[in-house]
Amino acid sequence: MDFVHTLVSLPLAVTYGVPQGSILGPLMFVVFINDLDIALKKTKLIFYADDTVVYYSGKTSEEIIKILNDDLQELGKWFKKNNLVINMKKGKTEFVLYGTAKRIAIQQPSGEQINVTICGENVNQSASYDYLGVTLDSDERQSCHKLQNLQERANKIIFGKKARNTWIPLKNRREMDVAITTFKCIHDLSPLASCLGFSKLNQGKNTRGNGMNLVLPKVRTESGKKTFAFQGTKLYNKLTRELKEERSLLLFKSKLKLFYS
């Protein structure tokens, strides 16, 4: 039975579920996932309401990924047994490889893909993770968190405290600038095109439609990995096929904004 202003609804039998907003809901949820950690053998869990983190610390990325995949397979069985579905959307289920910049460079050479799967689906790798309001970088820095907080404060000052932050995150803005400059170089719309020398993969070596990708420069040092030619190529290759096939700079910018929104 519900009461709104002067209207009273007819009583209906509740066969399952709990009223939205009731104190019983969170309690039932905690009881429901209380045995989640039993499914895991070596990894550990951090629970906070409906935010759950699975983590493991190891000496090598191979060790970490193997143990993580083994436990995620067991976790997938638990979800299936309890009739739950994992939200695999970007920003909902992700993994981050933490460590110093030097150690990560050794454990995961640039361009190398790390495969983490659960329920037969690949988990998206992210360079940072927002947990309980704190943004943690993969190389254990928090500078992006400070800048992002500053952007959100500016948004509230300009548009009001209750306004939703519709600005594109600063990290995404930086990547957009790199992608746009790379696009200009590829299509000879920038004076940097001749000196950066971006080139596409040989058509004879195409696999699964990767002919739109650029050749990743071979570098041996950390400074080489920080060059625009290397970073621009790496970022461009991660874009969708639709973006890579675009020829108009104006349309590329428009689609790129939607891609990062």
Coordinates of C-alpha atoms in Angstrom, one line a residue:
M1 CA 0.0 0.0 0.0
D2 CA 1.3 3.5 -0.9
F3 CA 0.2 6.9 0.1
V4 CA 0.7 10.0 -2.2
H5 CA -0.8 13.3 -1.1
T6 CA -4.5 12.4 -0.7
L7 CA -4.5 9.2 -2.8
V8 CA -4.2 5.7 -1.4
S9 CA -3.3 2.9 -3.7
L10 CA -4.8 -0.6 -3.6
P11 CA -2.9 -3.2 -1.6
L12 CA -1.0 -5.8 -3.6
A13 CA 0.7 -9.0 -2.5
V14 CA 4.5 -8.8 -2.7
T15 CA 5.9 -12.1 -4.0
Y16 CA 9.6 -11.1 -4.0
G17 CA 11.9 -8.1 -3.6
V18 CA 11.9 -5.3 -1.0
P19 CA 10.6 -1.8 -1.2
Q20 CA 13.0 0.6 -2.9
G21 CA 14.6 3.0 -0.4
S22 CA 13.9 0.8 2.6
I23 CA 16.5 -0.1 5.3
L24 CA 15.8 -3.8 4.6
G25 CA 17.3 -3.6 1.0
P26 CA 21.0 -2.9 2.0
L27 CA 20.8 -5.5 4.8
M28 CA 19.4 -8.2 2.4
F29 CA 22.1 -7.3 -0.2
V30 CA 24.9 -7.7 2.4
V31 CA 23.5 -11.1 3.4
F32 CA 23.2 -12.1 -0.2
I33 CA 26.9 -11.5 -1.1
N34 CA 28.2 -12.5 2.3
D35 CA 29.8 -15.7 1.1
L36 CA 31.3 -14.2 -2.1
D37 CA 34.8 -14.4 -0.7
I38 CA 34.5 -18.2 -0.2
A39 CA 34.6 -18.6 -4.0
L40 CA 38.1 -17.1 -4.1
K41 CA 41.3 -19.1 -3.3
K42 CA 44.2 -16.7 -3.4
T43 CA 42.9 -13.2 -4.2
K44 CA 41.4 -10.9 -1.5
L45 CA 38.2 -8.9 -1.4
I46 CA 37.3 -5.4 -0.2
F47 CA 33.6 -4.8 0.4
Y48 CA 32.0 -1.4 0.8
A49 CA 28.2 -1.5 0.1
D50 CA 27.9 -2.5 -3.6
D51 CA 31.5 -1.6 -4.4
T52 CA 33.7 -4.7 -4.5
V53 CA 37.4 -4.9 -5.3
V54 CA 39.3 -8.1 -6.0
Y55 CA 43.0 -7.7 -5.6
Y56 CA 46.3 -9.7 -5.5
S57 CA 49.9 -8.7 -4.9
G58 CA 52.7 -10.5 -6.6
K59 CA 56.3 -10.2 -7.9
T60 CA 55.5 -10.6 -11.6
S61 CA 52.6 -9.7 -13.9
E62 CA 52.4 -13.3 -15.1
E63 CA 51.9 -14.5 -11.5
I64 CA 49.3 -11.9 -10.8
I65 CA 47.3 -12.4 -14.0
K66 CA 47.3 -16.2 -13.7
I67 CA 46.0 -16.2 -10.1
L68 CA 43.5 -13.4 -10.9
N69 CA 42.1 -15.3 -13.9
D70 CA 41.8 -18.5 -11.9
D71 CA 39.9 -16.8 -9.1
L72 CA 37.7 -14.8 -11.5
Q73 CA 36.7 -18.0 -13.1
E74 CA 35.5 -19.3 -9.7
L75 CA 33.8 -15.9 -9.1
G76 CA 32.0 -16.3 -12.4
K77 CA 30.6 -19.7 -11.2
W78 CA 29.4 -18.0 -8.0
F79 CA 27.6 -15.4 -10.0
K80 CA 26.0 -18.0 -12.3
K81 CA 24.9 -20.1 -9.3
N82 CA 23.3 -17.0 -7.7
N83 CA 21.6 -15.9 -10.9
L84 CA 23.6 -12.7 -11.1
V85 CA 25.0 -10.9 -14.2
I86 CA 28.2 -8.9 -14.1
N87 CA 28.0 -5.4 -15.7
M88 CA 31.0 -5.5 -18.1
K89 CA 30.5 -1.9 -19.3
K90 CA 33.5 0.4 -19.3
G91 CA 33.8 2.1 -15.9
K92 CA 31.8 -0.6 -14.1
T93 CA 34.1 -3.7 -14.3
E94 CA 37.8 -2.8 -14.9
F95 CA 41.3 -3.9 -13.8
V96 CA 44.4 -1.8 -13.1
L97 CA 48.0 -3.1 -12.9
Y98 CA 49.6 -1.1 -10.0
G99 CA 53.2 -0.5 -9.4
T100 CA 56.0 2.0 -10.1
A101 CA 56.2 3.4 -13.6
K102 CA 59.6 1.6 -14.1
R103 CA 58.2 -1.7 -12.9
I104 CA 55.1 -1.6 -15.0
A105 CA 57.2 -0.8 -18.1
I106 CA 59.2 -4.0 -17.5
Q107 CA 56.2 -6.2 -16.6
Q108 CA 53.9 -4.8 -19.4
P109 CA 55.8 -3.5 -22.4
S110 CA 53.9 -0.8 -24.2
G111 CA 51.4 -2.1 -26.7
E112 CA 51.3 -5.6 -25.0
Q113 CA 47.8 -6.7 -24.2
I114 CA 47.0 -8.3 -20.8
N115 CA 44.0 -10.6 -20.9
V116 CA 41.9 -10.8 -17.8
T117 CA 38.5 -12.5 -18.3
I118 CA 35.4 -13.3 -16.2
C119 CA 32.4 -15.3 -17.4
G120 CA 34.1 -15.6 -20.9
E121 CA 34.4 -11.8 -21.4
N122 CA 37.5 -9.6 -21.4
V123 CA 37.8 -7.1 -18.5
N124 CA 38.8 -3.7 -19.7
Q125 CA 42.2 -2.5 -18.5
S126 CA 42.4 1.1 -17.1
A127 CA 45.2 3.4 -16.2
S128 CA 43.4 4.6 -13.1
Y129 CA 40.4 3.6 -10.9
D130 CA 38.0 5.8 -9.0
Y131 CA 37.2 4.0 -5.7
L132 CA 35.1 5.7 -3.0
G133 CA 35.9 9.2 -4.4
V134 CA 39.7 8.7 -4.7
T135 CA 41.3 8.3 -8.1
L136 CA 44.3 5.9 -8.0
D137 CA 46.8 5.9 -10.9
S138 CA 48.4 2.7 -12.0
D139 CA 51.8 4.1 -11.2
E140 CA 50.6 5.1 -7.7
R141 CA 50.4 8.8 -8.3
Q142 CA 47.4 10.9 -7.4
S143 CA 48.0 14.0 -9.5
C144 CA 45.1 13.2 -11.8
H145 CA 42.8 13.0 -8.8
K146 CA 43.7 16.5 -7.6
L147 CA 43.2 18.0 -11.1
Q148 CA 39.9 16.1 -11.5
N149 CA 38.7 17.4 -8.1
L150 CA 39.6 21.0 -9.2
Q151 CA 37.6 20.6 -12.4
E152 CA 34.5 19.3 -10.4
R153 CA 34.7 22.2 -7.9
A154 CA 34.9 24.7 -10.8
N155 CA 31.8 23.0 -12.4
K156 CA 29.9 23.4 -9.1
I157 CA 30.9 27.1 -8.7
I158 CA 29.8 27.9 -12.3
F159 CA 26.7 25.8 -12.6
G160 CA 25.6 25.3 -9.0
K161 CA 26.2 22.6 -6.4
K162 CA 23.5 20.3 -7.7
A163 CA 24.6 20.5 -11.3
R164 CA 25.8 17.2 -12.9
N165 CA 29.4 17.4 -14.1
T166 CA 29.0 17.2 -17.9
W167 CA 32.6 18.2 -18.6
I168 CA 34.9 15.6 -20.2
P169 CA 37.4 14.4 -17.6
L170 CA 40.9 16.0 -17.9
K171 CA 42.6 12.7 -18.8
N172 CA 40.2 12.1 -21.7
R173 CA 40.7 15.7 -22.9
R174 CA 44.5 15.2 -23.0
E175 CA 44.0 11.9 -25.0
M176 CA 41.6 13.7 -27.4
D177 CA 44.2 16.4 -28.1
V178 CA 46.8 13.7 -28.9
A179 CA 44.3 11.8 -31.1
I180 CA 43.4 15.0 -33.0
T181 CA 47.0 15.9 -33.6
T182 CA 47.8 12.4 -34.8
F183 CA 44.8 12.6 -37.2
K184 CA 46.1 15.8 -38.6
C185 CA 49.5 14.3 -39.2
I186 CA 48.1 11.2 -40.9
H187 CA 46.1 13.4 -43.3
D188 CA 48.8 16.0 -43.8
L189 CA 46.8 18.7 -42.0
S190 CA 49.7 19.6 -39.7
P191 CA 53.3 20.8 -40.2
L192 CA 54.3 18.1 -37.8
A193 CA 53.4 15.4 -40.3
S194 CA 56.8 15.2 -42.0
C195 CA 58.9 15.1 -38.9
L196 CA 56.7 12.6 -36.9
G197 CA 56.3 10.2 -39.8
F198 CA 53.2 8.1 -38.9
S199 CA 52.7 5.1 -41.2
K200 CA 50.0 2.5 -41.5
L201 CA 50.5 -1.2 -41.3
N202 CA 51.4 -3.1 -44.5
Q203 CA 48.1 -4.3 -46.1
G204 CA 49.6 -7.7 -46.6
K205 CA 50.0 -8.1 -42.8
N206 CA 46.4 -7.2 -41.9
T207 CA 44.7 -9.3 -39.3
R208 CA 41.1 -8.9 -38.3
G209 CA 40.8 -5.5 -40.0
N210 CA 43.8 -4.0 -38.3
G211 CA 44.9 -2.4 -41.6
M212 CA 43.8 1.0 -40.2
N213 CA 46.3 0.8 -37.4
L214 CA 49.6 2.6 -37.4
V215 CA 53.1 1.1 -37.1
L216 CA 54.2 1.4 -33.4
P217 CA 57.7 2.8 -33.4
K218 CA 60.4 0.5 -31.9
V219 CA 61.9 2.1 -28.8
R220 CA 64.3 0.9 -26.2
T221 CA 64.1 3.5 -23.5
E222 CA 61.5 5.0 -21.2
S223 CA 62.0 8.4 -22.8
G224 CA 61.3 6.9 -26.2
K225 CA 58.0 5.6 -24.9
K226 CA 57.1 9.1 -23.9
T227 CA 57.6 10.7 -27.4
F228 CA 54.6 11.9 -29.2
A229 CA 55.1 9.5 -32.1
F230 CA 54.9 6.5 -29.8
Q231 CA 52.1 7.8 -27.6
G232 CA 50.1 9.1 -30.6
T233 CA 50.4 5.8 -32.4
K234 CA 49.5 3.7 -29.3
L235 CA 46.4 5.9 -28.6
Y236 CA 45.3 6.0 -32.3
N237 CA 45.4 2.2 -32.6
K238 CA 42.9 1.9 -29.7
L239 CA 40.3 4.0 -31.5
T240 CA 37.2 2.4 -33.1
R241 CA 37.3 1.5 -36.8
E242 CA 34.7 4.1 -37.5
L243 CA 37.0 6.8 -36.2
K244 CA 40.0 5.5 -38.1
E245 CA 38.1 5.5 -41.4
E246 CA 36.9 9.1 -40.9
R247 CA 38.4 11.6 -43.3
S248 CA 36.8 14.9 -42.2
L249 CA 38.6 16.6 -39.3
L250 CA 35.3 18.2 -38.2
L251 CA 33.4 14.8 -38.1
F252 CA 36.4 13.1 -36.5
K253 CA 36.4 15.7 -33.6
S254 CA 32.6 15.2 -33.2
K255 CA 32.8 11.4 -33.1
L256 CA 35.8 11.5 -30.9
K257 CA 33.9 13.6 -28.3
L258 CA 31.2 11.0 -28.3
F259 CA 33.8 8.3 -27.9
Y260 CA 35.2 9.9 -24.8
S261 CA 31.9 11.1 -23.3

